[in-house]
Coordinates of C-alpha atoms and ligand atoms in Angstrom, one line a residue:
X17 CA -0.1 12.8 22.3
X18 CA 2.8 11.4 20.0
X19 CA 3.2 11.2 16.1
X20 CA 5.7 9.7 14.1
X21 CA 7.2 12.3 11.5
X22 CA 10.7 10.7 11.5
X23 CA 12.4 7.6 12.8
X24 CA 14.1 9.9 15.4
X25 CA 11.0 10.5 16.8
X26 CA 11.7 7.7 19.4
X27 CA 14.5 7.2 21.4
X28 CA 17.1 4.2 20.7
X29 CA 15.3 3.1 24.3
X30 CA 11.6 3.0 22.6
X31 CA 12.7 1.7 19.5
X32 CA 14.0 -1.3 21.5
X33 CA 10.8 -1.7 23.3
X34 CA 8.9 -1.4 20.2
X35 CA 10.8 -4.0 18.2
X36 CA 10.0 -6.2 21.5
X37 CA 6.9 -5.9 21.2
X38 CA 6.7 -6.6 17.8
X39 CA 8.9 -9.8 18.6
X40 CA 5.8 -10.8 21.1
X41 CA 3.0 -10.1 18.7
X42 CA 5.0 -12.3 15.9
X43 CA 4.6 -15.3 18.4
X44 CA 1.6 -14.8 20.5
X45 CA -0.7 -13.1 17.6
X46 CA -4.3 -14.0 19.8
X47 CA -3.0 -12.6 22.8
X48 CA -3.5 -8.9 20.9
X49 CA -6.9 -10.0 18.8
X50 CA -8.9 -7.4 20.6
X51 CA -6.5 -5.0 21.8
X52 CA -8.1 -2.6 19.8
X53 CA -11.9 -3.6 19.5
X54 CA -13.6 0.1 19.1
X55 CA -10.8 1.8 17.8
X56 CA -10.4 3.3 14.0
X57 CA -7.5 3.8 11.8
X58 CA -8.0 6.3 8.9
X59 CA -5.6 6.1 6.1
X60 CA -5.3 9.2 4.2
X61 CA -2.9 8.1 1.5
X62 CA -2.2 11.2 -1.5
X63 CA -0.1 9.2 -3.2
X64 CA -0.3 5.0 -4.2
X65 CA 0.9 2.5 -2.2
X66 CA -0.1 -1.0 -1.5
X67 CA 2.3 -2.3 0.7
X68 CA 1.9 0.5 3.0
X69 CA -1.2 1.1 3.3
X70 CA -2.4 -2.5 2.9
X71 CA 0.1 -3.3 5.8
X72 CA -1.6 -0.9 8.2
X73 CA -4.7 -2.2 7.2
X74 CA -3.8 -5.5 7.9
X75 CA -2.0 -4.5 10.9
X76 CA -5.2 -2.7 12.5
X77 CA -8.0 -5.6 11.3
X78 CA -5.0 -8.3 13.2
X79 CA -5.6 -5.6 16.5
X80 CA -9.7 -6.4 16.3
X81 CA -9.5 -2.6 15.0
X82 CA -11.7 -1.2 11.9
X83 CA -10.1 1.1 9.0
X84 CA -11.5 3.7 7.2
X85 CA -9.8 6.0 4.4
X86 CA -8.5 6.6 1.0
X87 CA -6.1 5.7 -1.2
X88 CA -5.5 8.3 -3.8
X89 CA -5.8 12.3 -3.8
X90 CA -8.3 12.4 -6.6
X91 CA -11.0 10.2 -4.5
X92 CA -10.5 13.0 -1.8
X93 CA -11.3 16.3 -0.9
X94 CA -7.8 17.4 -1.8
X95 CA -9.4 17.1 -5.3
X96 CA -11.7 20.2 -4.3
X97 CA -8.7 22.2 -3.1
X98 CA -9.1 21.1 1.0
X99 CA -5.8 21.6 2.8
X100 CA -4.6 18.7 4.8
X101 CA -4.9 20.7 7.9
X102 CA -9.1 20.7 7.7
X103 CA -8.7 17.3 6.3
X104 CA -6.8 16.0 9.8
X105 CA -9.5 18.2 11.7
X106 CA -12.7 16.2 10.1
X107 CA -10.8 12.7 10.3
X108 CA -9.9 13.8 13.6
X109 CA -13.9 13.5 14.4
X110 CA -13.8 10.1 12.4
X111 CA -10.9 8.1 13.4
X112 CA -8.7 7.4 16.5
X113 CA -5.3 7.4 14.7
X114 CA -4.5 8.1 11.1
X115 CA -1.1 6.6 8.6
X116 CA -1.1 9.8 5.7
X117 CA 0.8 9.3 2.7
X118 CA 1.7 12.5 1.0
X119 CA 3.7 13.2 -1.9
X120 CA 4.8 16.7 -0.5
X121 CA 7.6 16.8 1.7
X122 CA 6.3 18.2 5.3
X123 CA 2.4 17.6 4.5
X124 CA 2.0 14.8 7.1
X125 CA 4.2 17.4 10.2
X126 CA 1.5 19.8 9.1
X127 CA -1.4 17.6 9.5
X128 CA -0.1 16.3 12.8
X129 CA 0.0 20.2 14.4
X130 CA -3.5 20.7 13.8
X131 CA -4.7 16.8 14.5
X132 CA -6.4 15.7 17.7
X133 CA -5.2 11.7 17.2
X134 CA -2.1 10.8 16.3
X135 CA -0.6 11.1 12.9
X136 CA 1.9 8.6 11.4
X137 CA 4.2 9.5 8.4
X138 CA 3.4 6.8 5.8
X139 CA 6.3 8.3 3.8
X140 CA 6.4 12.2 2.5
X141 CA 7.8 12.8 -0.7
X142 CA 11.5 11.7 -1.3
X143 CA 12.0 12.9 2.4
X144 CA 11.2 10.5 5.0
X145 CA 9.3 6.7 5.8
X146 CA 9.7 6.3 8.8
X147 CA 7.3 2.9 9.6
X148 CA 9.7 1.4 6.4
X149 CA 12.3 1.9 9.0
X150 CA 10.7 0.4 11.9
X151 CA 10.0 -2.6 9.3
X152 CA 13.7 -2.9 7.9
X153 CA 15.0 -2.5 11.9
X154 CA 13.0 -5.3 12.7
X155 CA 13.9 -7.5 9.9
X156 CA 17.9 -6.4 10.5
X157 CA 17.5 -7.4 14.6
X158 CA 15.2 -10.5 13.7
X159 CA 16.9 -12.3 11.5
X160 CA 21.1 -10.8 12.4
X161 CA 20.5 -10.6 16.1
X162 CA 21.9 -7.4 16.0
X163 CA 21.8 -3.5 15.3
X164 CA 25.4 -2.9 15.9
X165 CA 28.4 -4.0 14.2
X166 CA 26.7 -4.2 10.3
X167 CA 28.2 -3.4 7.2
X168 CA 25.5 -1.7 5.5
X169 CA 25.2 -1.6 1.7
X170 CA 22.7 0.6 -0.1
X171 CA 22.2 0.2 -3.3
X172 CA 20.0 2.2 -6.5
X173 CA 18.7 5.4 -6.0
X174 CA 20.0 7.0 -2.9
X175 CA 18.7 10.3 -4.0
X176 CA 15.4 10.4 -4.1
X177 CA 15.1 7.1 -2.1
X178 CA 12.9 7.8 1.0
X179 CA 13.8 4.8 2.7
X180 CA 17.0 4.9 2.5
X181 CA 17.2 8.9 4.1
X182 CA 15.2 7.5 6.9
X183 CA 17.1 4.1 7.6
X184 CA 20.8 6.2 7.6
X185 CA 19.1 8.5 10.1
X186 CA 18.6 5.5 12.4
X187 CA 20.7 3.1 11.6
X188 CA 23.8 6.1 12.9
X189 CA 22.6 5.7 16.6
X190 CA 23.8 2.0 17.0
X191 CA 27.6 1.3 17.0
X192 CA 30.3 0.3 14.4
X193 CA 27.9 0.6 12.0
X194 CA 29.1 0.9 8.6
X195 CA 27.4 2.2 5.2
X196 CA 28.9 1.3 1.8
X197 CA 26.8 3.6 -1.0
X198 CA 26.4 2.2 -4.2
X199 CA 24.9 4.2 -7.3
X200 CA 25.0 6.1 -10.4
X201 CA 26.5 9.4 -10.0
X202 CA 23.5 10.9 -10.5
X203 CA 21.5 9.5 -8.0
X204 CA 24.4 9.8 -5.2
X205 CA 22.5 10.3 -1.4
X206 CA 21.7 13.9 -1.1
X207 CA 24.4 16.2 0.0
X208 CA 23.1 16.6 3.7
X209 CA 23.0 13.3 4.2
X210 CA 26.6 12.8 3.2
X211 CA 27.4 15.7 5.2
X212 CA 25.6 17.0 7.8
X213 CA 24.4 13.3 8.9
X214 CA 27.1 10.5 7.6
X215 CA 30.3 13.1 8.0
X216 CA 29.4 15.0 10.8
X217 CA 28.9 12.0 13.3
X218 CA 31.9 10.6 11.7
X219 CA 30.2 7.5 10.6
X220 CA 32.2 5.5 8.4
X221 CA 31.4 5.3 4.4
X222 CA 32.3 4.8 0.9
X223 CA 30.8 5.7 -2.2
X224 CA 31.2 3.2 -5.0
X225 CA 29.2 2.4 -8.5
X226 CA 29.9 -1.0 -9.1
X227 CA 27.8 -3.5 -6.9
X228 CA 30.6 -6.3 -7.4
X229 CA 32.8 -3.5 -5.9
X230 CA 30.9 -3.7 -2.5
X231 CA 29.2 -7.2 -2.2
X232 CA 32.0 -9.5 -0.7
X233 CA 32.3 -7.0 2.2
X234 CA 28.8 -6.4 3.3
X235 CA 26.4 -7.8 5.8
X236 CA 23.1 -6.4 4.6
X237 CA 22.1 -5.2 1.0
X238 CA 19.6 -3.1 0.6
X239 CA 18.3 -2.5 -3.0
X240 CA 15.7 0.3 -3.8
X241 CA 13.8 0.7 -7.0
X242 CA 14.7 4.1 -9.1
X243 CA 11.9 6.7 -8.1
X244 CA 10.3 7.0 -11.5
X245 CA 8.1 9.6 -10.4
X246 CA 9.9 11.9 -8.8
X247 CA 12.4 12.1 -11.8
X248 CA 12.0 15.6 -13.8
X249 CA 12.5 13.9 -17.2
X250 CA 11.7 10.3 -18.3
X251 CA 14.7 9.7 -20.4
X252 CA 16.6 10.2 -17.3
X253 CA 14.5 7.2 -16.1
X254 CA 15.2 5.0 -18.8
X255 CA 18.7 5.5 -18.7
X256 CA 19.0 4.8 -14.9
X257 CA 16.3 2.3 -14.3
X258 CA 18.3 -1.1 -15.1
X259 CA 21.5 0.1 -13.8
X260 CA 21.9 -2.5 -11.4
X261 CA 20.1 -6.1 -11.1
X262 CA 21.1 -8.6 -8.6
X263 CA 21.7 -11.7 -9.8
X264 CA 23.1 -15.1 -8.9
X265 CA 26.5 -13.8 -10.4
X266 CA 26.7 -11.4 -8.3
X267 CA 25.0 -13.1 -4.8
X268 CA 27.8 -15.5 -5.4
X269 CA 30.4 -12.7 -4.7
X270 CA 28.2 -12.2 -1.0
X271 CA 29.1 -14.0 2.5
X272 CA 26.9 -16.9 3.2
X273 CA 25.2 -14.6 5.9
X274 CA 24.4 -11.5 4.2
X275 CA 21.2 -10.7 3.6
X276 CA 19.4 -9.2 1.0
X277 CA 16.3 -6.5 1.3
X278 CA 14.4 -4.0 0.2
X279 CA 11.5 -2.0 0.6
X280 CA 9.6 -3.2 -2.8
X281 CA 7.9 -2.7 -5.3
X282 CA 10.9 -4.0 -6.9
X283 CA 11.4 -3.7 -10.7
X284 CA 14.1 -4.9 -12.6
X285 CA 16.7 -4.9 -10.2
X286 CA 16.3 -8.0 -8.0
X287 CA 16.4 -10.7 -10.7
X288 CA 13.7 -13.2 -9.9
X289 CA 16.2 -15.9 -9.7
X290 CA 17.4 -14.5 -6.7
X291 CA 13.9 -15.6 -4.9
X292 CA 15.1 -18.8 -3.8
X293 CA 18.4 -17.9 -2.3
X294 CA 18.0 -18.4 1.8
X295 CA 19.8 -14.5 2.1
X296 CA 16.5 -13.5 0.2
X297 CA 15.0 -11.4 3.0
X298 CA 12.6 -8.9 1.3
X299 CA 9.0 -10.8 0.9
X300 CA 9.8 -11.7 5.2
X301 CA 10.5 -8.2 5.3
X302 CA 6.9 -7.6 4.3
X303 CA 5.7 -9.4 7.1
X304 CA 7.6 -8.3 9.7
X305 CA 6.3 -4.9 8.2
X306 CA 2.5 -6.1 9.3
X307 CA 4.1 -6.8 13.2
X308 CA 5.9 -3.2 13.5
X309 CA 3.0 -1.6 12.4
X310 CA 0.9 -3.3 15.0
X311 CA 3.3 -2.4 17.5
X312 CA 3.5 1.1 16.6
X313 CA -0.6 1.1 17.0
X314 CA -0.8 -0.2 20.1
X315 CA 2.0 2.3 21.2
X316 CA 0.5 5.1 19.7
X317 CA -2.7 4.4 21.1
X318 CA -1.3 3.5 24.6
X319 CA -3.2 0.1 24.4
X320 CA -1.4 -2.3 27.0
X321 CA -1.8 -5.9 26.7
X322 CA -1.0 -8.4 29.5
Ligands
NCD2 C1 8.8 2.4 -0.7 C2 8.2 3.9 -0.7 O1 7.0 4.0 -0.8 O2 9.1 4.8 -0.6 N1 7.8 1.5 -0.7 C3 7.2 1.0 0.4 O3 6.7 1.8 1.2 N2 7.2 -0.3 0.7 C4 9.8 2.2 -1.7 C5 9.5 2.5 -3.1 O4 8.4 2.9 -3.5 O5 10.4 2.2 -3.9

């Protein structure tokens, strides 16, 4: 049986099949209607989401598939002290595959060792989020035709940033790929990212703080909200929180092909302005969000569809 802990959890080879799949299920939705009639998704989610866990929701009710699950540790039995591990035994006996959110880093590898369906990381702490990275592949192939040859710029809070650990960690395996890093000093990528994954596969990168610095070169921005909750301090927050917000100005520094994403919720730092501009990727990005996850059922699941 297979989980998904980390984007690296499937070979370049699988990825590609998976994003095909997606691909198929964006244009021929009623061919997979039923593909998983019977079947039941638990989400355990210990932390709020709604694009997440609505987007496997949606994913699984688009499969012909019913959901069951929760969406906040308090309406749980974590709330009574139960340790994921007997929680993934009972849903075991529930469900046939289960999406957990956790906001420890590690809690959803420890519920899959003990699980008898298949666990998928819905995003651990500021660690990993994986299925955001199938989303944002898909997005990158779909609409750039490519996974190869990108100048990548990521922009906000690459510290604590989930998304963004997990999208390096993939995005390294394609070639001439290229990431520009743009943030406050303080919220820089961690250390063994810059190291132990950028420096030691020699992938190419800069570090910069201004976004005009970056834009004219790039062929993807990603922005990220700062992680208010995992800051230690909330005057810390408020100092970093509107550090950067894209604007015309600045979009008008871009190429005419770049596009723009990010995971959302966003704050302040897409300007709403910036809506209307065609390189505005991020609300398509929340569908093709709904298609990866359906793929990633089915593949989990071993459902084929003819
Ligand atoms: C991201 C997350 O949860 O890490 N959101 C999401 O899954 N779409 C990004 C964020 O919360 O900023």
């Amino acid at each position: 049986m297979q989980h998904l802990m980390s984007p690296l959890d499937l070979s370049v080879e699988e990825l590609d099949k998976l994003l095909t799949l997606a691909n198929d299920i964006e244009h021929n939705p009623k061919k997979y209607a039923h593909a998983c009639e019977g079947k039941k998704l638990a989400t355990c989610f210990y932390e709020p989401s709604t694009r997440t866990r609505l987007s496997f929701e949606s994913a699984m009710l688009s499969l012909g598939g019913s959901v069951l699950g929760f969406s906040s540790a308090d309406s749980s039995s974590a709330s009574k002290g139960e340790s994921v591990s007997d929680t993934i035994r009972v849903i075991s006996c529930y469900a046939d595959i289960c999406a957990m959110r956790h906001p420890k880093e590690g809690a959803p590898l420890v519920a899959s060792q003990r699980s008898r369906i298949p666990v998928i990381n819905a995003g651990d702490g500021g660690h990993q989020h994986p299925t955001q990275t199938l989303t944002d592949l898909l997005t990158i192939r779909s609409l750039k035709g490519r996974l190869d040859n990108l100048t990548i710029g990521l922009c906000g809070d690459l510290k604590f940033g989930r998304t963004v650990h997990s999208l390096i960690h993939a995005l390294i395996r394609y070639p001439h790929i290229r990431f520009v890093l743009i943030s406050p000093e303080e919220l820089r990528v961690p250390s063994y990212i810059r190291e132990d994954v950028l420096a030691k596969n020699n992938i190419p990168f800069r570090e910069v703080e201004r976004l005009e610095d970056a834009m004219g070169e790039l062929d993807i921005l990603y922005m990220t909200r700062v992680q208010r909750e995992r800051f230690f301090n909330e005057d810390d927050y408020v100092r970093m929180k509107d550090f950067y917000i894209l604007n015309r100005k600045k979009m008008s520094l871009a190429k005419e092909d770049m596009i723009v994403m990010h995971p959302l919720p966003r704050v302040n730092e897409i300007s709403v302005e910036v809506d209307d501009d065609p390189r505005a990727a991020y609300f398509k990005q929340a569908q093709y969000g709904v298609y990866v996850r359906m793929a990633l059922i089915l593949t989990l699941l071993e459902v084929n569809v003819c």
